[in-house]
Amino acid sequence: FRDGATLSVQRAKFEQQGGDFENGSNINGKRMVSEAKRKVARLAALQAVGWDEGENGRIAGGLKGLRIVVLMNMFDPKELEKDENDEKLGRLEKEVHLECQDIGVVEKITVFSKHPAGVIIVKFEKPNDAIDAVSKFNGEIRPNGRKVEAHYWDGVTDYTVRDAEKEAKDAEQRLDQFGDWLENQELPEEFQLKVEGVE
C-alpha cells in the first residue's frame, strides 16, 4: 500500500440485476451463447471457407467436421401421436431421406416424434453435404406450411422428450423386482447368520 492512501471496505450486496432470471441465457439484455455453440460456429465458419473436401480434413483438426444437421419445425408431433401404425412417421422419414440423398450420402436419420418443435436430425457422410443441407432447408416452407429451421448439432443438446412420471414408475417397479429377487436368494452357508451358543 502507498503511504497516505485510504482503503475503504464495505459489505458486499448480493442481488439480481435486471429483469427476470432466465437460466443464464439472457444477462443484461445480451444473449449468452454456450461454449459448445461457439465451437460449432467457429468450425462452421472454417468449414465454409475451407478448400479441403477430404474426409479427415485439417479444418476440424483431423476430425470429420460438422456432419450432423438439426431440422426443426419439420412436422407437427400431435399428428404423429394419432398415427397408431407409425405409417406417417415412416413416410416422413423416407421423404426426408430422399430429399437429403439428393444432397449427399446420408448415414443416419433420427426423427424425434414427441419433440414439440418437430425435430429431425440427419447425419451426412461428408461435412460439405451438411453445409448444403443447412443452406437448402433453412427457411424452407414445407408442404404442411411450416417454416424449417436448420442448423448444425452443437454436440450437447438432447432432443429426446422423456415422460418423467412413467420413468419414475418404471424405476420403482424395477427396484421392487430387484428387492423381491434379493429376498428370494438362497445364501451360501458361509454367508448365513450364525449365532453362537444356540443349537
PDB file of C-alpha atoms in Angstrom:
ATOM      1  CA  PHE A   1       0.000   0.000   0.000  1.00  0.00           C
ATOM      2  CA  ARG A   2       1.134   3.503  -0.651  1.00  0.00           C
ATOM      3  CA  ASP A   3       1.737   5.951   2.142  1.00  0.00           C
ATOM      4  CA  GLY A   4      -1.236   8.167   2.767  1.00  0.00           C
ATOM      5  CA  ALA A   5      -3.632   6.085   0.632  1.00  0.00           C
ATOM      6  CA  THR A   6      -7.023   5.327   2.111  1.00  0.00           C
ATOM      7  CA  LEU A   7      -8.595   1.934   1.823  1.00  0.00           C
ATOM      8  CA  SER A   8     -12.363   1.666   2.135  1.00  0.00           C
ATOM      9  CA  VAL A   9     -14.198  -1.582   2.794  1.00  0.00           C
ATOM     10  CA  GLN A  10     -17.925  -2.253   2.679  1.00  0.00           C
ATOM     11  CA  ARG A  11     -20.169  -5.273   2.991  1.00  0.00           C
ATOM     12  CA  ALA A  12     -20.954  -6.961  -0.358  1.00  0.00           C
ATOM     13  CA  LYS A  13     -24.529  -6.828  -1.673  1.00  0.00           C
ATOM     14  CA  PHE A  14     -25.743  -9.927  -3.496  1.00  0.00           C
ATOM     15  CA  GLU A  15     -28.817  -9.170  -5.564  1.00  0.00           C
ATOM     16  CA  GLN A  16     -30.155  -9.833  -9.016  1.00  0.00           C
ATOM     17  CA  GLN A  17     -29.684  -7.120 -11.564  1.00  0.00           C
ATOM     18  CA  GLY A  18     -32.139  -6.659 -14.425  1.00  0.00           C
ATOM     19  CA  GLY A  19     -35.467  -8.398 -15.015  1.00  0.00           C
ATOM     20  CA  ASP A  20     -36.492 -11.982 -14.598  1.00  0.00           C
ATOM     21  CA  PHE A  21     -33.948 -14.730 -14.228  1.00  0.00           C
ATOM     22  CA  GLU A  22     -33.760 -16.740 -17.471  1.00  0.00           C
ATOM     23  CA  ASN A  23     -31.379 -19.555 -16.534  1.00  0.00           C
ATOM     24  CA  GLY A  24     -28.331 -17.555 -17.589  1.00  0.00           C
ATOM     25  CA  SER A  25     -29.391 -17.353 -21.225  1.00  0.00           C
ATOM     26  CA  ASN A  26     -30.053 -13.611 -21.229  1.00  0.00           C
ATOM     27  CA  ILE A  27     -27.986 -11.374 -18.969  1.00  0.00           C
ATOM     28  CA  ASN A  28     -28.254  -7.569 -19.104  1.00  0.00           C
ATOM     29  CA  GLY A  29     -30.063  -7.783 -22.427  1.00  0.00           C
ATOM     30  CA  LYS A  30     -27.235  -9.763 -24.022  1.00  0.00           C
ATOM     31  CA  ARG A  31     -27.934 -13.272 -25.269  1.00  0.00           C
ATOM     32  CA  MET A  32     -25.475 -15.735 -23.752  1.00  0.00           C
ATOM     33  CA  VAL A  33     -24.171 -18.491 -26.013  1.00  0.00           C
ATOM     34  CA  SER A  34     -22.809 -21.755 -24.672  1.00  0.00           C
ATOM     35  CA  GLU A  35     -19.212 -22.735 -25.309  1.00  0.00           C
ATOM     36  CA  ALA A  36     -20.406 -25.703 -27.377  1.00  0.00           C
ATOM     37  CA  LYS A  37     -22.388 -23.418 -29.689  1.00  0.00           C
ATOM     38  CA  ARG A  38     -19.392 -21.099 -30.045  1.00  0.00           C
ATOM     39  CA  LYS A  39     -17.217 -24.038 -31.030  1.00  0.00           C
ATOM     40  CA  VAL A  40     -19.780 -25.169 -33.602  1.00  0.00           C
ATOM     41  CA  ALA A  41     -19.977 -21.650 -35.036  1.00  0.00           C
ATOM     42  CA  ARG A  42     -16.163 -21.454 -35.312  1.00  0.00           C
ATOM     43  CA  LEU A  43     -15.980 -24.840 -37.043  1.00  0.00           C
ATOM     44  CA  ALA A  44     -18.831 -23.890 -39.373  1.00  0.00           C
ATOM     45  CA  ALA A  45     -17.047 -20.684 -40.374  1.00  0.00           C
ATOM     46  CA  LEU A  46     -13.789 -22.548 -41.008  1.00  0.00           C
ATOM     47  CA  GLN A  47     -15.606 -25.276 -42.897  1.00  0.00           C
ATOM     48  CA  ALA A  48     -17.462 -22.758 -45.060  1.00  0.00           C
ATOM     49  CA  VAL A  49     -14.302 -21.042 -46.286  1.00  0.00           C
ATOM     50  CA  GLY A  50     -12.114 -24.145 -46.383  1.00  0.00           C
ATOM     51  CA  TRP A  51     -10.867 -25.841 -49.537  1.00  0.00           C
ATOM     52  CA  ASP A  52     -10.321 -29.259 -48.069  1.00  0.00           C
ATOM     53  CA  GLU A  53     -13.160 -31.604 -49.006  1.00  0.00           C
ATOM     54  CA  GLY A  54     -11.373 -34.723 -47.781  1.00  0.00           C
ATOM     55  CA  GLU A  55     -12.945 -36.977 -45.215  1.00  0.00           C
ATOM     56  CA  ASN A  56     -10.450 -36.118 -42.480  1.00  0.00           C
ATOM     57  CA  GLY A  57      -9.570 -32.576 -43.422  1.00  0.00           C
ATOM     58  CA  ARG A  58      -7.388 -30.168 -41.477  1.00  0.00           C
ATOM     59  CA  ILE A  59     -10.377 -27.854 -40.924  1.00  0.00           C
ATOM     60  CA  ALA A  60     -11.722 -29.690 -37.905  1.00  0.00           C
ATOM     61  CA  GLY A  61      -8.319 -30.606 -36.558  1.00  0.00           C
ATOM     62  CA  GLY A  62      -8.339 -34.006 -38.260  1.00  0.00           C
ATOM     63  CA  LEU A  63     -11.923 -34.701 -37.249  1.00  0.00           C
ATOM     64  CA  LYS A  64     -14.711 -35.230 -39.729  1.00  0.00           C
ATOM     65  CA  GLY A  65     -16.113 -31.754 -39.230  1.00  0.00           C
ATOM     66  CA  LEU A  66     -19.733 -30.757 -38.836  1.00  0.00           C
ATOM     67  CA  ARG A  67     -21.784 -33.526 -40.400  1.00  0.00           C
ATOM     68  CA  ILE A  68     -24.913 -33.572 -38.250  1.00  0.00           C
ATOM     69  CA  VAL A  69     -27.767 -31.224 -39.171  1.00  0.00           C
ATOM     70  CA  VAL A  70     -30.768 -30.451 -36.960  1.00  0.00           C
ATOM     71  CA  LEU A  71     -34.007 -29.741 -38.836  1.00  0.00           C
ATOM     72  CA  MET A  72     -36.625 -28.107 -36.624  1.00  0.00           C
ATOM     73  CA  ASN A  73     -40.307 -27.484 -37.282  1.00  0.00           C
ATOM     74  CA  MET A  74     -40.476 -30.284 -39.873  1.00  0.00           C
ATOM     75  CA  PHE A  75     -43.745 -31.788 -38.585  1.00  0.00           C
ATOM     76  CA  ASP A  76     -46.488 -31.477 -36.001  1.00  0.00           C
ATOM     77  CA  PRO A  77     -45.922 -34.043 -33.230  1.00  0.00           C
ATOM     78  CA  LYS A  78     -49.664 -34.144 -32.497  1.00  0.00           C
ATOM     79  CA  GLU A  79     -50.249 -35.631 -35.951  1.00  0.00           C
ATOM     80  CA  LEU A  80     -47.698 -38.369 -35.287  1.00  0.00           C
ATOM     81  CA  GLU A  81     -49.305 -39.166 -31.900  1.00  0.00           C
ATOM     82  CA  LYS A  82     -52.546 -40.099 -33.675  1.00  0.00           C
ATOM     83  CA  ASP A  83     -50.658 -42.441 -36.029  1.00  0.00           C
ATOM     84  CA  GLU A  84     -51.015 -45.896 -34.419  1.00  0.00           C
ATOM     85  CA  ASN A  85     -49.070 -47.929 -37.015  1.00  0.00           C
ATOM     86  CA  ASP A  86     -46.278 -45.355 -37.449  1.00  0.00           C
ATOM     87  CA  GLU A  87     -47.224 -45.011 -41.137  1.00  0.00           C
ATOM     88  CA  LYS A  88     -46.878 -41.212 -41.123  1.00  0.00           C
ATOM     89  CA  LEU A  89     -43.579 -41.479 -39.254  1.00  0.00           C
ATOM     90  CA  GLY A  90     -42.233 -43.932 -41.839  1.00  0.00           C
ATOM     91  CA  ARG A  91     -43.403 -41.752 -44.735  1.00  0.00           C
ATOM     92  CA  LEU A  92     -41.852 -38.650 -43.157  1.00  0.00           C
ATOM     93  CA  GLU A  93     -38.528 -40.423 -42.633  1.00  0.00           C
ATOM     94  CA  LYS A  94     -38.482 -41.703 -46.241  1.00  0.00           C
ATOM     95  CA  GLU A  95     -39.407 -38.263 -47.594  1.00  0.00           C
ATOM     96  CA  VAL A  96     -36.591 -36.545 -45.679  1.00  0.00           C
ATOM     97  CA  HIS A  97     -34.152 -39.303 -46.629  1.00  0.00           C
ATOM     98  CA  LEU A  98     -34.953 -38.841 -50.349  1.00  0.00           C
ATOM     99  CA  GLU A  99     -34.541 -35.061 -50.097  1.00  0.00           C
ATOM    100  CA  CYS A 100     -31.234 -35.396 -48.243  1.00  0.00           C
ATOM    101  CA  GLN A 101     -29.986 -38.127 -50.567  1.00  0.00           C
ATOM    102  CA  ASP A 102     -30.095 -35.579 -53.400  1.00  0.00           C
ATOM    103  CA  ILE A 103     -27.617 -33.501 -51.383  1.00  0.00           C
ATOM    104  CA  GLY A 104     -25.209 -36.271 -50.357  1.00  0.00           C
ATOM    105  CA  VAL A 105     -24.790 -39.653 -48.699  1.00  0.00           C
ATOM    106  CA  VAL A 106     -26.943 -39.935 -45.568  1.00  0.00           C
ATOM    107  CA  GLU A 107     -25.580 -42.090 -42.747  1.00  0.00           C
ATOM    108  CA  LYS A 108     -28.500 -41.799 -40.349  1.00  0.00           C
ATOM    109  CA  ILE A 109     -31.826 -40.046 -39.840  1.00  0.00           C
ATOM    110  CA  THR A 110     -33.434 -39.721 -36.406  1.00  0.00           C
ATOM    111  CA  VAL A 111     -36.991 -38.421 -36.020  1.00  0.00           C
ATOM    112  CA  PHE A 112     -37.863 -37.157 -32.532  1.00  0.00           C
ATOM    113  CA  SER A 113     -41.591 -37.791 -32.870  1.00  0.00           C
ATOM    114  CA  LYS A 114     -42.517 -36.467 -29.411  1.00  0.00           C
ATOM    115  CA  HIS A 115     -40.448 -33.269 -29.513  1.00  0.00           C
ATOM    116  CA  PRO A 116     -42.780 -30.222 -29.632  1.00  0.00           C
ATOM    117  CA  ALA A 117     -40.538 -28.482 -32.187  1.00  0.00           C
ATOM    118  CA  GLY A 118     -40.824 -31.333 -34.719  1.00  0.00           C
ATOM    119  CA  VAL A 119     -37.100 -32.204 -34.748  1.00  0.00           C
ATOM    120  CA  ILE A 120     -35.319 -34.435 -37.254  1.00  0.00           C
ATOM    121  CA  ILE A 121     -31.561 -34.997 -37.128  1.00  0.00           C
ATOM    122  CA  VAL A 122     -29.670 -36.005 -40.277  1.00  0.00           C
ATOM    123  CA  LYS A 123     -26.082 -37.268 -40.232  1.00  0.00           C
ATOM    124  CA  PHE A 124     -24.198 -36.932 -43.522  1.00  0.00           C
ATOM    125  CA  GLU A 125     -21.055 -38.714 -44.643  1.00  0.00           C
ATOM    126  CA  LYS A 126     -19.227 -35.502 -45.604  1.00  0.00           C
ATOM    127  CA  PRO A 127     -19.196 -32.055 -43.975  1.00  0.00           C
ATOM    128  CA  ASN A 128     -19.807 -30.273 -47.291  1.00  0.00           C
ATOM    129  CA  ASP A 129     -23.077 -32.185 -47.701  1.00  0.00           C
ATOM    130  CA  ALA A 130     -24.151 -30.881 -44.294  1.00  0.00           C
ATOM    131  CA  ILE A 131     -23.346 -27.315 -45.416  1.00  0.00           C
ATOM    132  CA  ASP A 132     -25.559 -27.802 -48.478  1.00  0.00           C
ATOM    133  CA  ALA A 133     -28.351 -29.282 -46.333  1.00  0.00           C
ATOM    134  CA  VAL A 134     -28.340 -26.307 -43.949  1.00  0.00           C
ATOM    135  CA  SER A 135     -28.482 -23.946 -46.944  1.00  0.00           C
ATOM    136  CA  LYS A 136     -31.307 -25.899 -48.579  1.00  0.00           C
ATOM    137  CA  PHE A 137     -33.550 -26.470 -45.562  1.00  0.00           C
ATOM    138  CA  ASN A 138     -33.062 -23.283 -43.506  1.00  0.00           C
ATOM    139  CA  GLY A 139     -36.065 -21.016 -44.086  1.00  0.00           C
ATOM    140  CA  GLU A 140     -37.773 -23.505 -46.405  1.00  0.00           C
ATOM    141  CA  ILE A 141     -41.575 -23.638 -46.235  1.00  0.00           C
ATOM    142  CA  ARG A 142     -42.762 -27.260 -46.106  1.00  0.00           C
ATOM    143  CA  PRO A 143     -45.956 -28.535 -47.813  1.00  0.00           C
ATOM    144  CA  ASN A 144     -47.534 -28.608 -44.324  1.00  0.00           C
ATOM    145  CA  GLY A 145     -46.999 -24.812 -44.121  1.00  0.00           C
ATOM    146  CA  ARG A 146     -44.212 -24.962 -41.520  1.00  0.00           C
ATOM    147  CA  LYS A 147     -41.031 -22.900 -41.882  1.00  0.00           C
ATOM    148  CA  VAL A 148     -37.959 -25.065 -41.259  1.00  0.00           C
ATOM    149  CA  GLU A 149     -35.017 -24.029 -39.089  1.00  0.00           C
ATOM    150  CA  ALA A 150     -31.774 -25.828 -39.985  1.00  0.00           C
ATOM    151  CA  HIS A 151     -28.500 -25.664 -38.071  1.00  0.00           C
ATOM    152  CA  TYR A 152     -25.574 -27.837 -37.042  1.00  0.00           C
ATOM    153  CA  TRP A 153     -25.931 -30.000 -33.948  1.00  0.00           C
ATOM    154  CA  ASP A 154     -23.900 -28.496 -31.088  1.00  0.00           C
ATOM    155  CA  GLY A 155     -22.871 -31.909 -29.784  1.00  0.00           C
ATOM    156  CA  VAL A 156     -24.605 -31.315 -26.463  1.00  0.00           C
ATOM    157  CA  THR A 157     -28.339 -30.757 -26.916  1.00  0.00           C
ATOM    158  CA  ASP A 158     -30.520 -33.817 -26.334  1.00  0.00           C
ATOM    159  CA  TYR A 159     -33.817 -33.589 -28.221  1.00  0.00           C
ATOM    160  CA  THR A 160     -35.299 -36.666 -26.579  1.00  0.00           C
ATOM    161  CA  VAL A 161     -38.584 -35.970 -24.786  1.00  0.00           C
ATOM    162  CA  ARG A 162     -38.925 -38.045 -21.650  1.00  0.00           C
ATOM    163  CA  ASP A 163     -42.000 -38.878 -19.650  1.00  0.00           C
ATOM    164  CA  ALA A 164     -40.677 -38.309 -16.115  1.00  0.00           C
ATOM    165  CA  GLU A 165     -43.724 -39.805 -14.414  1.00  0.00           C
ATOM    166  CA  LYS A 166     -43.535 -43.029 -16.444  1.00  0.00           C
ATOM    167  CA  GLU A 167     -39.760 -43.280 -15.948  1.00  0.00           C
ATOM    168  CA  ALA A 168     -40.165 -42.880 -12.166  1.00  0.00           C
ATOM    169  CA  LYS A 169     -42.878 -45.560 -12.106  1.00  0.00           C
ATOM    170  CA  ASP A 170     -40.693 -47.936 -14.191  1.00  0.00           C
ATOM    171  CA  ALA A 171     -37.683 -47.331 -11.928  1.00  0.00           C
ATOM    172  CA  GLU A 172     -39.786 -48.066  -8.834  1.00  0.00           C
ATOM    173  CA  GLN A 173     -41.074 -51.262 -10.433  1.00  0.00           C
ATOM    174  CA  ARG A 174     -37.528 -52.390 -11.305  1.00  0.00           C
ATOM    175  CA  LEU A 175     -36.377 -51.704  -7.725  1.00  0.00           C
ATOM    176  CA  ASP A 176     -39.295 -53.712  -6.329  1.00  0.00           C
ATOM    177  CA  GLN A 177     -38.486 -56.626  -8.646  1.00  0.00           C
ATOM    178  CA  PHE A 178     -34.823 -56.474  -7.645  1.00  0.00           C
ATOM    179  CA  GLY A 179     -35.776 -56.402  -3.939  1.00  0.00           C
ATOM    180  CA  ASP A 180     -38.033 -59.437  -4.393  1.00  0.00           C
ATOM    181  CA  TRP A 181     -35.238 -61.250  -6.223  1.00  0.00           C
ATOM    182  CA  LEU A 182     -32.766 -60.446  -3.419  1.00  0.00           C
ATOM    183  CA  GLU A 183     -35.134 -61.684  -0.729  1.00  0.00           C
ATOM    184  CA  ASN A 184     -35.694 -64.980  -2.534  1.00  0.00           C
ATOM    185  CA  GLN A 185     -31.988 -65.778  -2.896  1.00  0.00           C
ATOM    186  CA  GLU A 186     -30.533 -68.755  -1.060  1.00  0.00           C
ATOM    187  CA  LEU A 187     -27.351 -67.645   0.720  1.00  0.00           C
ATOM    188  CA  PRO A 188     -24.329 -69.964   0.771  1.00  0.00           C
ATOM    189  CA  GLU A 189     -23.613 -71.385   4.226  1.00  0.00           C
ATOM    190  CA  GLU A 190     -20.535 -69.184   4.803  1.00  0.00           C
ATOM    191  CA  PHE A 191     -22.689 -66.029   4.392  1.00  0.00           C
ATOM    192  CA  GLN A 192     -25.604 -67.161   6.585  1.00  0.00           C
ATOM    193  CA  LEU A 193     -26.066 -65.561  10.007  1.00  0.00           C
ATOM    194  CA  LYS A 194     -24.696 -67.743  12.828  1.00  0.00           C
ATOM    195  CA  VAL A 195     -25.475 -67.220  16.477  1.00  0.00           C
ATOM    196  CA  GLU A 196     -23.032 -68.703  18.984  1.00  0.00           C
ATOM    197  CA  GLY A 197     -24.316 -70.821  21.850  1.00  0.00           C
ATOM    198  CA  VAL A 198     -27.660 -71.651  20.170  1.00  0.00           C
ATOM    199  CA  GLU A 199     -28.219 -75.031  18.633  1.00  0.00           C
TER     200      GLU A 199
END
